CSV table of C-alpha atoms and ligand atoms in Angstrom, one decimal:
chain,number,residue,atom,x,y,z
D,75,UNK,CA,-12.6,43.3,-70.7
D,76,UNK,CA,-9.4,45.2,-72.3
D,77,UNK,CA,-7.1,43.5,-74.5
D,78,UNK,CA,-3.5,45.3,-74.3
D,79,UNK,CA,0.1,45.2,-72.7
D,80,UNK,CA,1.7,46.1,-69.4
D,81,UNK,CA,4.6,48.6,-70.1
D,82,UNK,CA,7.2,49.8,-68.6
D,83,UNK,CA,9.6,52.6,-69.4
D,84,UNK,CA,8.4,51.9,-72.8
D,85,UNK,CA,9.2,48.3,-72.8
D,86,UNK,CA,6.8,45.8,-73.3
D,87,UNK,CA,6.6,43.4,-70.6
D,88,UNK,CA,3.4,41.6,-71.4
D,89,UNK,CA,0.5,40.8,-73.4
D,90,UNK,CA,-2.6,41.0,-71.1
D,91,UNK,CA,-6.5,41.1,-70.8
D,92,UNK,CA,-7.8,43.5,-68.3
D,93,UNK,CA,-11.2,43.0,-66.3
D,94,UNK,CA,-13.3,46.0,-64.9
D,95,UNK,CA,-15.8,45.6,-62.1
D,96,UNK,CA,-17.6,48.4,-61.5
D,97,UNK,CA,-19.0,48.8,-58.1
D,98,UNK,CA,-20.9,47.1,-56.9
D,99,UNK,CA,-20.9,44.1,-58.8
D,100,UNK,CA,-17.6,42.6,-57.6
D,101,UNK,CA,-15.9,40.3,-55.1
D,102,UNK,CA,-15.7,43.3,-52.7
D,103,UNK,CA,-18.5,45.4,-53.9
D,104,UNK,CA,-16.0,47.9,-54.8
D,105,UNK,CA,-14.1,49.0,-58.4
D,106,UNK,CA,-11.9,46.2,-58.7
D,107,UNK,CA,-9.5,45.5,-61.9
D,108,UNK,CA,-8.0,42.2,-62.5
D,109,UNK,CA,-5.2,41.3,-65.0
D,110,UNK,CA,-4.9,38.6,-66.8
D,111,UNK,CA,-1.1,38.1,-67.5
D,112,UNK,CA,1.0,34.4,-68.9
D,113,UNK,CA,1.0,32.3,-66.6
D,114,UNK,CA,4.7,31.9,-64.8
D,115,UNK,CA,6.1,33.1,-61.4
D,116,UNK,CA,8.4,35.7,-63.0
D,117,UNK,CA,5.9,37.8,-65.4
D,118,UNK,CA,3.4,38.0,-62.6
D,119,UNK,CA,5.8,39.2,-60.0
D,120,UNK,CA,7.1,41.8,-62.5
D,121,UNK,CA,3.2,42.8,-63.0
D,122,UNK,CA,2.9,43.0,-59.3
D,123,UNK,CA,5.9,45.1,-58.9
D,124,UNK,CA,4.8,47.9,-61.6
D,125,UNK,CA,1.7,48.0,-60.2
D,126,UNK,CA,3.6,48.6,-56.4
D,127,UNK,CA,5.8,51.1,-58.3
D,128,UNK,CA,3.0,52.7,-60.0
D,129,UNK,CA,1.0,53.2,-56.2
D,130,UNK,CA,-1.2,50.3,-55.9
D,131,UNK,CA,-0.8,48.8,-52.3
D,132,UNK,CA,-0.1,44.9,-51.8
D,133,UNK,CA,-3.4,43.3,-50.1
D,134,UNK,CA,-3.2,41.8,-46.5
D,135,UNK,CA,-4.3,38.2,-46.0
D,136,UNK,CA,-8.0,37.7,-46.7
D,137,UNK,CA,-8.1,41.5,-47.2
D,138,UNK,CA,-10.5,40.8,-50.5
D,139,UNK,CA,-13.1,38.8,-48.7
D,140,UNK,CA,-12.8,40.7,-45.5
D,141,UNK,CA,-14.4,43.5,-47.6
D,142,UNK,CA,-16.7,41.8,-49.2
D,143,UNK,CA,-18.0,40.9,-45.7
D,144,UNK,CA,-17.9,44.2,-44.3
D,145,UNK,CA,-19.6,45.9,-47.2
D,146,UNK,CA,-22.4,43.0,-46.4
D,147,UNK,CA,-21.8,41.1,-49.8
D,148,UNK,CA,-21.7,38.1,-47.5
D,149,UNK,CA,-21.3,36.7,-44.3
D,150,UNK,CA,-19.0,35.3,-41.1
D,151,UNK,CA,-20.3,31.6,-42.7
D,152,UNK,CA,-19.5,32.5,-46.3
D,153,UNK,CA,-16.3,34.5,-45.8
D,154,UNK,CA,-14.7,31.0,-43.5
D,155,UNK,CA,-16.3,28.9,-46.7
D,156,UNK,CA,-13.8,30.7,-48.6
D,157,UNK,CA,-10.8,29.6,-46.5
D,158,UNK,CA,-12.2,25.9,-46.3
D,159,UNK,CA,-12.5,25.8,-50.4
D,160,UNK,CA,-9.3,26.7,-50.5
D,161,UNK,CA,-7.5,24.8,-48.2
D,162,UNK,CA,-9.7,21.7,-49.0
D,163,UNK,CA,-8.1,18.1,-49.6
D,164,UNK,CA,-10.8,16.2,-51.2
D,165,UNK,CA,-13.8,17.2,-53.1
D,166,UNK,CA,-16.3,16.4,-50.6
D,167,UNK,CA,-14.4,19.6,-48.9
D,168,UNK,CA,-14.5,21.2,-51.5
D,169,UNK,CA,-18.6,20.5,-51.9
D,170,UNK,CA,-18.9,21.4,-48.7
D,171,UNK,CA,-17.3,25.1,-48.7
D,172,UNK,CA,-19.3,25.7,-51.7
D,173,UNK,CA,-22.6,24.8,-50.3
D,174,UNK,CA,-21.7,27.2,-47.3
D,175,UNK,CA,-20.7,30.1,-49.7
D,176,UNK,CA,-23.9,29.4,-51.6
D,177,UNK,CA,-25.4,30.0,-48.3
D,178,UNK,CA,-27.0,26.7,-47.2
D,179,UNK,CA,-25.8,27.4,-43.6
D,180,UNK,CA,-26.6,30.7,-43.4
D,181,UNK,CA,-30.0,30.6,-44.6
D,182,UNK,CA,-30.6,27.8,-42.3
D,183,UNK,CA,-29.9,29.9,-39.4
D,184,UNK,CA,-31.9,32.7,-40.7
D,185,UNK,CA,-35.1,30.3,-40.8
D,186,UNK,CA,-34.0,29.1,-36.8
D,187,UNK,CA,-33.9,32.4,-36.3
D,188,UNK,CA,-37.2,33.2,-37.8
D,189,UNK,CA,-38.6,30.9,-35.6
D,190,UNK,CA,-37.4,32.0,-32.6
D,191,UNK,CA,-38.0,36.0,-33.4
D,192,UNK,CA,-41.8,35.4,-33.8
D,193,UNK,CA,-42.3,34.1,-30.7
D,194,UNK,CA,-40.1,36.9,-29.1
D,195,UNK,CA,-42.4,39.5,-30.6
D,196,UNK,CA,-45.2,38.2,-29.0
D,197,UNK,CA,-43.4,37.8,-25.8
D,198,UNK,CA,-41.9,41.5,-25.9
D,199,UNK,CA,-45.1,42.6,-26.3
D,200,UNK,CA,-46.5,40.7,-22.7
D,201,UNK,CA,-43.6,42.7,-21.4
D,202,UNK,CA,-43.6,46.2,-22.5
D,203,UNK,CA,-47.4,46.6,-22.6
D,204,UNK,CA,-48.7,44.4,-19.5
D,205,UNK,CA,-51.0,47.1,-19.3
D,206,UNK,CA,-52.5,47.0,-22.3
D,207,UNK,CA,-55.4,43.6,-22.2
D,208,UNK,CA,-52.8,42.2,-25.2
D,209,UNK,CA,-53.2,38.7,-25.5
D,210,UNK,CA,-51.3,36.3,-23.3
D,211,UNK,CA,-48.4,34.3,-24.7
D,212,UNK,CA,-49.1,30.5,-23.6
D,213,UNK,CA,-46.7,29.0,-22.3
D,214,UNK,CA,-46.9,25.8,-24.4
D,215,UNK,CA,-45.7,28.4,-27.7
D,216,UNK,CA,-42.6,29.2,-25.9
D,217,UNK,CA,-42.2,25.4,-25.4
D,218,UNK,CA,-42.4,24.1,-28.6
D,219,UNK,CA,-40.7,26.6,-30.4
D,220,UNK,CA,-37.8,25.9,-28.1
D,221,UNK,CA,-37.9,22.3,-29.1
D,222,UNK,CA,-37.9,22.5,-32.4
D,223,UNK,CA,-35.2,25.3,-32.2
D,224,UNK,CA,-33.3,22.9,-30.0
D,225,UNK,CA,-33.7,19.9,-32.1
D,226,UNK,CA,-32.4,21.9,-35.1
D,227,UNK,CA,-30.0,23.8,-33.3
D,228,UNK,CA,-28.3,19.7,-31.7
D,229,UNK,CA,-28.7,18.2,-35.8
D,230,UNK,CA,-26.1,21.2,-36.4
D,231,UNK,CA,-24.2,20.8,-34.1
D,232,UNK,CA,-23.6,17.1,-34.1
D,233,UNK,CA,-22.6,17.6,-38.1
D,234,UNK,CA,-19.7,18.7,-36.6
D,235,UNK,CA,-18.3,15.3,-36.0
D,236,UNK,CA,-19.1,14.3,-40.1
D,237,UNK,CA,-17.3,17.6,-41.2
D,238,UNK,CA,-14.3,17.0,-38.6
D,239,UNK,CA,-14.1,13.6,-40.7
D,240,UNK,CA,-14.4,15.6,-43.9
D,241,UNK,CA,-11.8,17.5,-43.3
D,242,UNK,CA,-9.1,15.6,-41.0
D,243,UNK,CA,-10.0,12.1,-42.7
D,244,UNK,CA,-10.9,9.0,-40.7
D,245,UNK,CA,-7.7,8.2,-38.3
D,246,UNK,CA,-6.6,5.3,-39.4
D,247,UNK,CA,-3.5,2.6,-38.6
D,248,UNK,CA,-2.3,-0.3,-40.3
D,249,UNK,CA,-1.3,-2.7,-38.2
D,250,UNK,CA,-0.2,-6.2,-38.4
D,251,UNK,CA,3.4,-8.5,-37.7
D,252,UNK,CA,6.6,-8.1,-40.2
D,253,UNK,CA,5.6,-9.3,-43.4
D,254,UNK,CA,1.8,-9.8,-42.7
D,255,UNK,CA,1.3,-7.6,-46.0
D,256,UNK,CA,1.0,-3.8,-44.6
D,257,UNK,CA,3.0,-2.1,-47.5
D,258,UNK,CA,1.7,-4.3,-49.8
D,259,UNK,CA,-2.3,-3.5,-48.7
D,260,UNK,CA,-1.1,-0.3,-48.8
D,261,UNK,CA,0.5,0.0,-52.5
D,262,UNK,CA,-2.6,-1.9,-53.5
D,263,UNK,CA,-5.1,0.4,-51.8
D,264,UNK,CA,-3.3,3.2,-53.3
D,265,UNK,CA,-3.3,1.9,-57.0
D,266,UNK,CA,-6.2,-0.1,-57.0
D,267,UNK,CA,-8.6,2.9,-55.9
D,268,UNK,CA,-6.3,5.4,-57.7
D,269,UNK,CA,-6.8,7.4,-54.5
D,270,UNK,CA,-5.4,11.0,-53.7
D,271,UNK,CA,-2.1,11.2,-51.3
D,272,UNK,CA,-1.4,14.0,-49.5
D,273,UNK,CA,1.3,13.6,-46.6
D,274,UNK,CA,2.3,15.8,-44.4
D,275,UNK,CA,3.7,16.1,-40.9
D,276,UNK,CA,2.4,13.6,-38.3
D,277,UNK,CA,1.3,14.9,-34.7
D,278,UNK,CA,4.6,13.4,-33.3
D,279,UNK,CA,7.7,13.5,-34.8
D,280,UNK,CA,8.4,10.4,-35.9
D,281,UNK,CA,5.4,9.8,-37.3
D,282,UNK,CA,4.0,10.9,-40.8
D,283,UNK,CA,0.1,10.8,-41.8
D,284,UNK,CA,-1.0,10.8,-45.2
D,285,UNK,CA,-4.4,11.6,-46.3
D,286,UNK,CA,-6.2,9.6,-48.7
D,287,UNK,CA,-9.6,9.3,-50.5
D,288,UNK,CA,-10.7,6.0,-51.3
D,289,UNK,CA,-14.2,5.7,-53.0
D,290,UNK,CA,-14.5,9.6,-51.3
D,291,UNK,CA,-13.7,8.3,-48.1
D,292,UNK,CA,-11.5,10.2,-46.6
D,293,UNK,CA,-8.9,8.4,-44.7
D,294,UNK,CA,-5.5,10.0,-42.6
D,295,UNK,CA,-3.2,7.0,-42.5
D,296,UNK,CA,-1.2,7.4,-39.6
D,297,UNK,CA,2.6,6.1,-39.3
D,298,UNK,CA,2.3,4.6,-43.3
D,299,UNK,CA,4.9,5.8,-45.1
D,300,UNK,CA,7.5,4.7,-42.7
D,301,UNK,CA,6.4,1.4,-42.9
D,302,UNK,CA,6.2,2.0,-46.8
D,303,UNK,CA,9.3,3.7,-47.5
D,304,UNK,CA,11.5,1.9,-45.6
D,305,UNK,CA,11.7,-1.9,-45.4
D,306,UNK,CA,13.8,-1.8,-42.2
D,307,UNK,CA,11.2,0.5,-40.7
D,308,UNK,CA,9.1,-3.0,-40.7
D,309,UNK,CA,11.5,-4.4,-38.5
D,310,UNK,CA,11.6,-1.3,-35.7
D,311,UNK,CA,8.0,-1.3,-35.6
D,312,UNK,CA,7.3,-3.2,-32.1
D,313,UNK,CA,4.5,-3.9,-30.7
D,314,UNK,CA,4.4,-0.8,-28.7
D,315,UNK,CA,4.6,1.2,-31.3
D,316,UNK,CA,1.8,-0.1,-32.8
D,317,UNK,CA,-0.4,-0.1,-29.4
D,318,UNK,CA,0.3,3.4,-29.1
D,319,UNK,CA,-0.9,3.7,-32.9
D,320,UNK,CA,-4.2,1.7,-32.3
D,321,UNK,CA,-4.8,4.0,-29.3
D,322,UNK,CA,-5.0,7.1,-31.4
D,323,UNK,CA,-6.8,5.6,-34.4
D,324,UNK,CA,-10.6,5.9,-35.1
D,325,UNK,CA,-10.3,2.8,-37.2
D,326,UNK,CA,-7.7,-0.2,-37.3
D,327,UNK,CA,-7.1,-2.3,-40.2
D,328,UNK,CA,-5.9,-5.5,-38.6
D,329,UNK,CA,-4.1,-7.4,-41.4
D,330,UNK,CA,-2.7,-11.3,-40.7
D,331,UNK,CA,-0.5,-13.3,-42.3
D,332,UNK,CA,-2.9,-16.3,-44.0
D,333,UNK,CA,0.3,-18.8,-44.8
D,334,UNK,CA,2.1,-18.8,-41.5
D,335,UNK,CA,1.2,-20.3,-37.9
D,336,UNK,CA,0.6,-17.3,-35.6
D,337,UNK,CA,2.6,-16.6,-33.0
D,338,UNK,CA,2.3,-14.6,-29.5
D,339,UNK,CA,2.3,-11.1,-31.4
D,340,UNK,CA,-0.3,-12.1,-33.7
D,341,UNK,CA,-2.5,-12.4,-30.9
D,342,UNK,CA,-1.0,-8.7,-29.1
D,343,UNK,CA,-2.2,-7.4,-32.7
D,344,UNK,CA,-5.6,-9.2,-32.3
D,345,UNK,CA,-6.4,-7.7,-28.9
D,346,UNK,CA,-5.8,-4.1,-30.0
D,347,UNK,CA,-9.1,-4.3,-32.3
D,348,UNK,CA,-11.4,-4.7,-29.0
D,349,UNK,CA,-13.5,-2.3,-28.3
D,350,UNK,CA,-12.3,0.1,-31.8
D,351,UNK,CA,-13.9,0.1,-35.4
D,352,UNK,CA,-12.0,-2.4,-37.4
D,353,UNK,CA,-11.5,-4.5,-39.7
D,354,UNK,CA,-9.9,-7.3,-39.6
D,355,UNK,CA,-8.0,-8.6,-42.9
D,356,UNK,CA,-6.5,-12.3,-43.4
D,357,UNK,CA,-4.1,-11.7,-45.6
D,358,UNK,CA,-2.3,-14.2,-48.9
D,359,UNK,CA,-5.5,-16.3,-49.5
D,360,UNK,CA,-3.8,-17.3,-52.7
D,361,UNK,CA,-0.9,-19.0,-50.8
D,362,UNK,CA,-3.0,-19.6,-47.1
D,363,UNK,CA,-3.1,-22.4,-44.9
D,364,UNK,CA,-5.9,-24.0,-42.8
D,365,UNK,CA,-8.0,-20.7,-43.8
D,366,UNK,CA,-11.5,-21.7,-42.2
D,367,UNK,CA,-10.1,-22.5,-39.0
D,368,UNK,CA,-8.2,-18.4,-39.1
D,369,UNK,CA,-11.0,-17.3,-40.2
D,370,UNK,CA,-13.4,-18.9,-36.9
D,371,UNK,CA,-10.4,-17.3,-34.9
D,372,UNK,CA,-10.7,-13.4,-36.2
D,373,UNK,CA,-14.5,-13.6,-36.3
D,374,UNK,CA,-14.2,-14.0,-32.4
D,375,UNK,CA,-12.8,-10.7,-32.5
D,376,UNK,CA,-14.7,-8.6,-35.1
D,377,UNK,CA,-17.4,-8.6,-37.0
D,378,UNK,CA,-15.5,-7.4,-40.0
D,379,UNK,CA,-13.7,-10.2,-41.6
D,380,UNK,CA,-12.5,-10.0,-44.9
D,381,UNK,CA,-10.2,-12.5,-46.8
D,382,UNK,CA,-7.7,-10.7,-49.2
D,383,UNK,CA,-4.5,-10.9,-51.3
D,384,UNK,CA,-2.8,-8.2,-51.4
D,385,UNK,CA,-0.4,-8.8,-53.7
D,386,UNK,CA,-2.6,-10.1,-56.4
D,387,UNK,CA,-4.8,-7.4,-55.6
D,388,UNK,CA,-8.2,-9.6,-54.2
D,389,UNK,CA,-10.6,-8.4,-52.1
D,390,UNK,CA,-9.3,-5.1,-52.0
D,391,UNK,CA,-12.8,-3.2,-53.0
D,392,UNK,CA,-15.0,-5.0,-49.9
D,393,UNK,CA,-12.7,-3.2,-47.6
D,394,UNK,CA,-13.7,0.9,-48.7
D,395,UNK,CA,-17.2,-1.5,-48.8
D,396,UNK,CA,-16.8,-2.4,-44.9
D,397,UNK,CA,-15.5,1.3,-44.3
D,398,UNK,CA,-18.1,2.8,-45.9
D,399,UNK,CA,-20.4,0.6,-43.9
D,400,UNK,CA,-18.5,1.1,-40.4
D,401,UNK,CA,-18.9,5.0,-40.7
D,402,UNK,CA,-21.8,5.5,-42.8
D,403,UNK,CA,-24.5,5.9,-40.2
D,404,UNK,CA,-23.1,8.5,-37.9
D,405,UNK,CA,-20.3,10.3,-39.8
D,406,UNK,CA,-20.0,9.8,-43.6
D,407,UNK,CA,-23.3,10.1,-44.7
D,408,UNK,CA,-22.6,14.1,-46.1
D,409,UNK,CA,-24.4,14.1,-49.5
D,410,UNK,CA,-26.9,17.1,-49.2
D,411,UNK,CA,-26.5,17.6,-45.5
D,412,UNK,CA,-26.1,21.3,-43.9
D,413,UNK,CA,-22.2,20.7,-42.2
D,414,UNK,CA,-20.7,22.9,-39.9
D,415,UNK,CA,-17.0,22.4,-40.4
D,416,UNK,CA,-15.9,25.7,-38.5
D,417,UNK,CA,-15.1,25.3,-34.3
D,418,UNK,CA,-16.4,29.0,-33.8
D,419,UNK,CA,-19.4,28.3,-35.4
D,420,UNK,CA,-19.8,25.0,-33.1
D,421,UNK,CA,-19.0,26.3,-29.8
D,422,UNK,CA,-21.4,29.2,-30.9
D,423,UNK,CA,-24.1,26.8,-31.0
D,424,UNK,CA,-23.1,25.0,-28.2
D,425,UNK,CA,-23.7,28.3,-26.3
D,426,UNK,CA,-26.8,28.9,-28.0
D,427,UNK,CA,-28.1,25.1,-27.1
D,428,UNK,CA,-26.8,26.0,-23.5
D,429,UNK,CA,-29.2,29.2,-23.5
D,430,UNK,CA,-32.1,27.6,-24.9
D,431,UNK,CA,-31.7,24.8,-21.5
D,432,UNK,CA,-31.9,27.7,-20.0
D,433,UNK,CA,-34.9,29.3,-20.9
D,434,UNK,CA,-36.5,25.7,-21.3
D,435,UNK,CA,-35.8,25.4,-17.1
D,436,UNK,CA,-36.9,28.8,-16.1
D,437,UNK,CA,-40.1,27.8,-18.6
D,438,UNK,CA,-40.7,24.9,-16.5
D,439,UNK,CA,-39.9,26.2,-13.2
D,440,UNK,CA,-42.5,29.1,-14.1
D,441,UNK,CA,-40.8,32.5,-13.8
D,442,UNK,CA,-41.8,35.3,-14.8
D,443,UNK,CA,-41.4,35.6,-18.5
D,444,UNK,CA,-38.9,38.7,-18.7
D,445,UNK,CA,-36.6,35.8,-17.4
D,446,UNK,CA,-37.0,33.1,-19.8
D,447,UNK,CA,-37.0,36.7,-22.6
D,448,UNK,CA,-33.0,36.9,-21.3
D,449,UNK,CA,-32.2,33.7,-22.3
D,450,UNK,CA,-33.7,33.9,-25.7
D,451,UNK,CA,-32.2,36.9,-26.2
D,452,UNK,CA,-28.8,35.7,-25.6
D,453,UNK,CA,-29.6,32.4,-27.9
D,454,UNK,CA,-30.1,34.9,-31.1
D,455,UNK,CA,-27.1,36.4,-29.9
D,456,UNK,CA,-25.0,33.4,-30.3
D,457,UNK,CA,-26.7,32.9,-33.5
D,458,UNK,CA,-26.3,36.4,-34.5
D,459,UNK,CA,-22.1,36.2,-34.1
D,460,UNK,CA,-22.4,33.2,-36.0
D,461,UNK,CA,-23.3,34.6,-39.2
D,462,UNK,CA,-21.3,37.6,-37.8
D,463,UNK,CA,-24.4,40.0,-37.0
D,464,UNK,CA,-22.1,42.0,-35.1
D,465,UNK,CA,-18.6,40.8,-34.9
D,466,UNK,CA,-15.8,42.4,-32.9
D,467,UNK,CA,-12.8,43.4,-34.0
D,468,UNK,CA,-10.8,41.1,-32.5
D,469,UNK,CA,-13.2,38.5,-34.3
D,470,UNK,CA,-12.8,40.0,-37.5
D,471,UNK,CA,-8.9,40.2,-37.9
D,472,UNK,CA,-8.6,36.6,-36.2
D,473,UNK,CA,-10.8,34.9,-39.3
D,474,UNK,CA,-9.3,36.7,-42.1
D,475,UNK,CA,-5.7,36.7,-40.5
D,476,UNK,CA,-5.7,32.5,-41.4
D,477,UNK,CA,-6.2,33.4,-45.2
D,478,UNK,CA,-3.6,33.4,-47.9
D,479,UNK,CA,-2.2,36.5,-49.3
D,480,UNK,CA,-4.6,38.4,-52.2
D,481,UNK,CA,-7.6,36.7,-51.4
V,137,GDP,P1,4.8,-5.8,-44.2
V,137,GDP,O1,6.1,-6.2,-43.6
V,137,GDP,O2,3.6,-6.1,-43.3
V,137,GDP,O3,4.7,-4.5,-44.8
V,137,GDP,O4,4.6,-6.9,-45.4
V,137,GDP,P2,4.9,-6.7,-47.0
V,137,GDP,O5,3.8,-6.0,-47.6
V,137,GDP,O6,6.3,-6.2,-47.2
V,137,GDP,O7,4.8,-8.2,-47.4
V,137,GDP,C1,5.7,-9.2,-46.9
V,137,GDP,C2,5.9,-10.3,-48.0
V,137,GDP,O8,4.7,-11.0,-48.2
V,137,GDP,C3,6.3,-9.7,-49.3
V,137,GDP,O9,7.3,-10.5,-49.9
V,137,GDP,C4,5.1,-9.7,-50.1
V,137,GDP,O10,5.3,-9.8,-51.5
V,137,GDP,C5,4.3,-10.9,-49.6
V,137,GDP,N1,2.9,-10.8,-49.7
V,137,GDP,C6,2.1,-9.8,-49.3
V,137,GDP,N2,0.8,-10.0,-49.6
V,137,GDP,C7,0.8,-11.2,-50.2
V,137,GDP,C8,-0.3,-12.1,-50.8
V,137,GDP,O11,-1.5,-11.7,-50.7
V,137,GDP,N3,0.1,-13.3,-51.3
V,137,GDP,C9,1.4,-13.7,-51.3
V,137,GDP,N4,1.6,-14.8,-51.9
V,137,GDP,N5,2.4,-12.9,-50.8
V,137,GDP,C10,2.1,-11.7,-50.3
């Protein structure tokens, strides 16, 4: 590291460290520099330009890490952990990218295929050589090596779902009558749990999402701010609206209104928990009226009944509890689990678990075992483009054209 300053026609313009990487020990495995300038949009773009002027050339998107994977520094899995890490929302996302440019993933796939190579050995060696008194591969090898590859291979896959949580949030809607307490579960939600907002654009237009991570649960509220933001919003919100809502939730929050009678639409809101994950809130305990009687009523329709006040801010904690709970088995449970978060890595292995059916049939149906060797063979090729083996082109420029400039 150099300490100095960036001139320009002998004027100072900043006072900067300089980092050297020599070859190969950098990002890319090439000489790389790297300045370290003040902070500030300004000073950094005037950097930027006297290093333009001065013929450096501006980097594509994901031109750094396209490099680094193409002079082998790291793979297909690690180069896409790098986009993940830094588009990540929550730090679960975050943990995850990591652990994939650590190489949890890829080594994973390196002991599948391991597995699968050493019984292809033997195998190519029944074929070339069936001349030769080499010893005969049983049957029963190919077998279990395909179900243990397979049972791998479907654990994989299936993480899918957990990292399509991880990274989209749990879909859920607020739903309830006018003045059943949605804003105020909401503002107390948000304050109680300190969580982490980010909105942006909803799928439809007039819809916004916002994701938020209570307790590290990852939740994309759908419709919310509307009904936060503005009080008339309350009003507009029919009972469509929220039907449609419900529909496209993977969890409802179902809040009622503990200190009035309920009417017909009370009962429209009830009916759209059937059949979803939900949980059912009776809202005002503070204030409510005839409670256990409410309370027999929602337990007919879920399991998940919790009494709250959202204003004063009780029983707030038991729901992220009962969320926790709802999701935990299949889908949330990511501490220290290998998750593929990437679609072309999925449908990669979903080609690869199509393969290994394949060969698993033409094993059973016993033919000749040059025919179950295709199948194999195409399997570690679907692994192999995974960890990007031997990408194509088109590959290539389509993962590193979604990254950010400079990186
Ligand atoms: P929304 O229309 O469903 O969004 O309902 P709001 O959150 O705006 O609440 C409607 C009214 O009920 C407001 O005046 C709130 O202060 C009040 N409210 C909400 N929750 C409680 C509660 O737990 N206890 C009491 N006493 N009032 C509440």
């Amino acid at each position: 590291m150099k300490y100095g300053h960036i001139i320009d026609e002998d004027k100072i313009i900043d006072e900067v460290i300089v980092s050297y990487f020599k070859e190969p020990k950098s990002y890319t495995t090439e000489n790389m520099c790297e300045i370290n300038s003040h902070g500030g949009v300004l000073i950094v773009k005037k950097i930027l330009e006297i290093c333009l002027k001065n013929g450096a050339k501006l980097a594509e998107p994901g031109e750094f890490t396209k490099k680094a994977f193409l002079n082998g520094r790291i793979d297909l899995i690690q180069a896409e952990s790098v986009i993940d890490i830094i588009n990540a929302k929550s730090e679960k996302e975050v943990k995850t990218g990591i652990n994939q440019l650590e190489g949890f993933l890829s080594n994973k796939l390196k002991e599948i295929k391991e597995d699968i190579l050493d019984v292809m050995v033997k195998i190519d060696v029944n074929i070339d050589y069936p001349e030769y008194d080499v010893e005969e591969i049983e049957k029963q090898e190919i077998h279990s090596m395909l179900l243990n590859v397979k049972e791998k291979l479907k654990k994989l896959e299936k993480s899918f779902d957990s990292g399509k949580i991880l990274k989209e949030g749990i879909k859920t809607a607020i739903i309830g009558t006018p003045n059943a307490g949605k804003s105020s579960l909401l503002n107390a939600i948000l304050r109680e749990d300190r969580a982490i907002v980010t909105e942006y654009e909803g799928t439809t237009r007039d819809t916004i999402e916002e994701f938020v991570s209570i307790n590290g649960i990852p939740l994309k509220l759908i419709d919310t701010a509307g009904i936060r933001n503005a009080k008339d919003e309350v009003e507009k919100i029919g009972i469509e609206k929220a039907k449609k809502i419900a529909q496209e939730a993977d969890l409802i929050i179902a809040i009622f209104d503990g200190a009035k009678d309920w009417k017909k639409d009370d009962y429209l809101i009830l009916n759209m928990v059937k059949g979803k994950k939900s949980i059912v809130l009776l809202n005002k305990i503070d204030i409510a009226k005839d409670i256990e009687n409410k309370e027999r009523v929602l337990r007919k329709y879920s399991n998940n009944v919790i009494k709250i006040s959202a204003l004063h801010k009780i029983g707030i904690e038991e729901i992220s509890d009962y969320i926790k709970k709802l999701f935990e088995e299949e889908e949330i449970n990511l501490d220290n689990e290998i998750i593929v978060t990437n679609i072309r890595q999925k449908n990669l292995m979903q080609q690869a678990i199509q393969n290994l059916s394949e060969a698993e049939n033409t094993l059973l149906n016993n033919m000749p075992i040059d025919i179950i060797a295709i199948f194999i063979n195409k399997m570690l090729e679907n692994l192999g483009e995974i960890t990007g083996d031997s990408p194509s082109e088109e590959i290539i420029n389509e993962i590193f054209s979604k990254f950010c400039l400079g990186k």
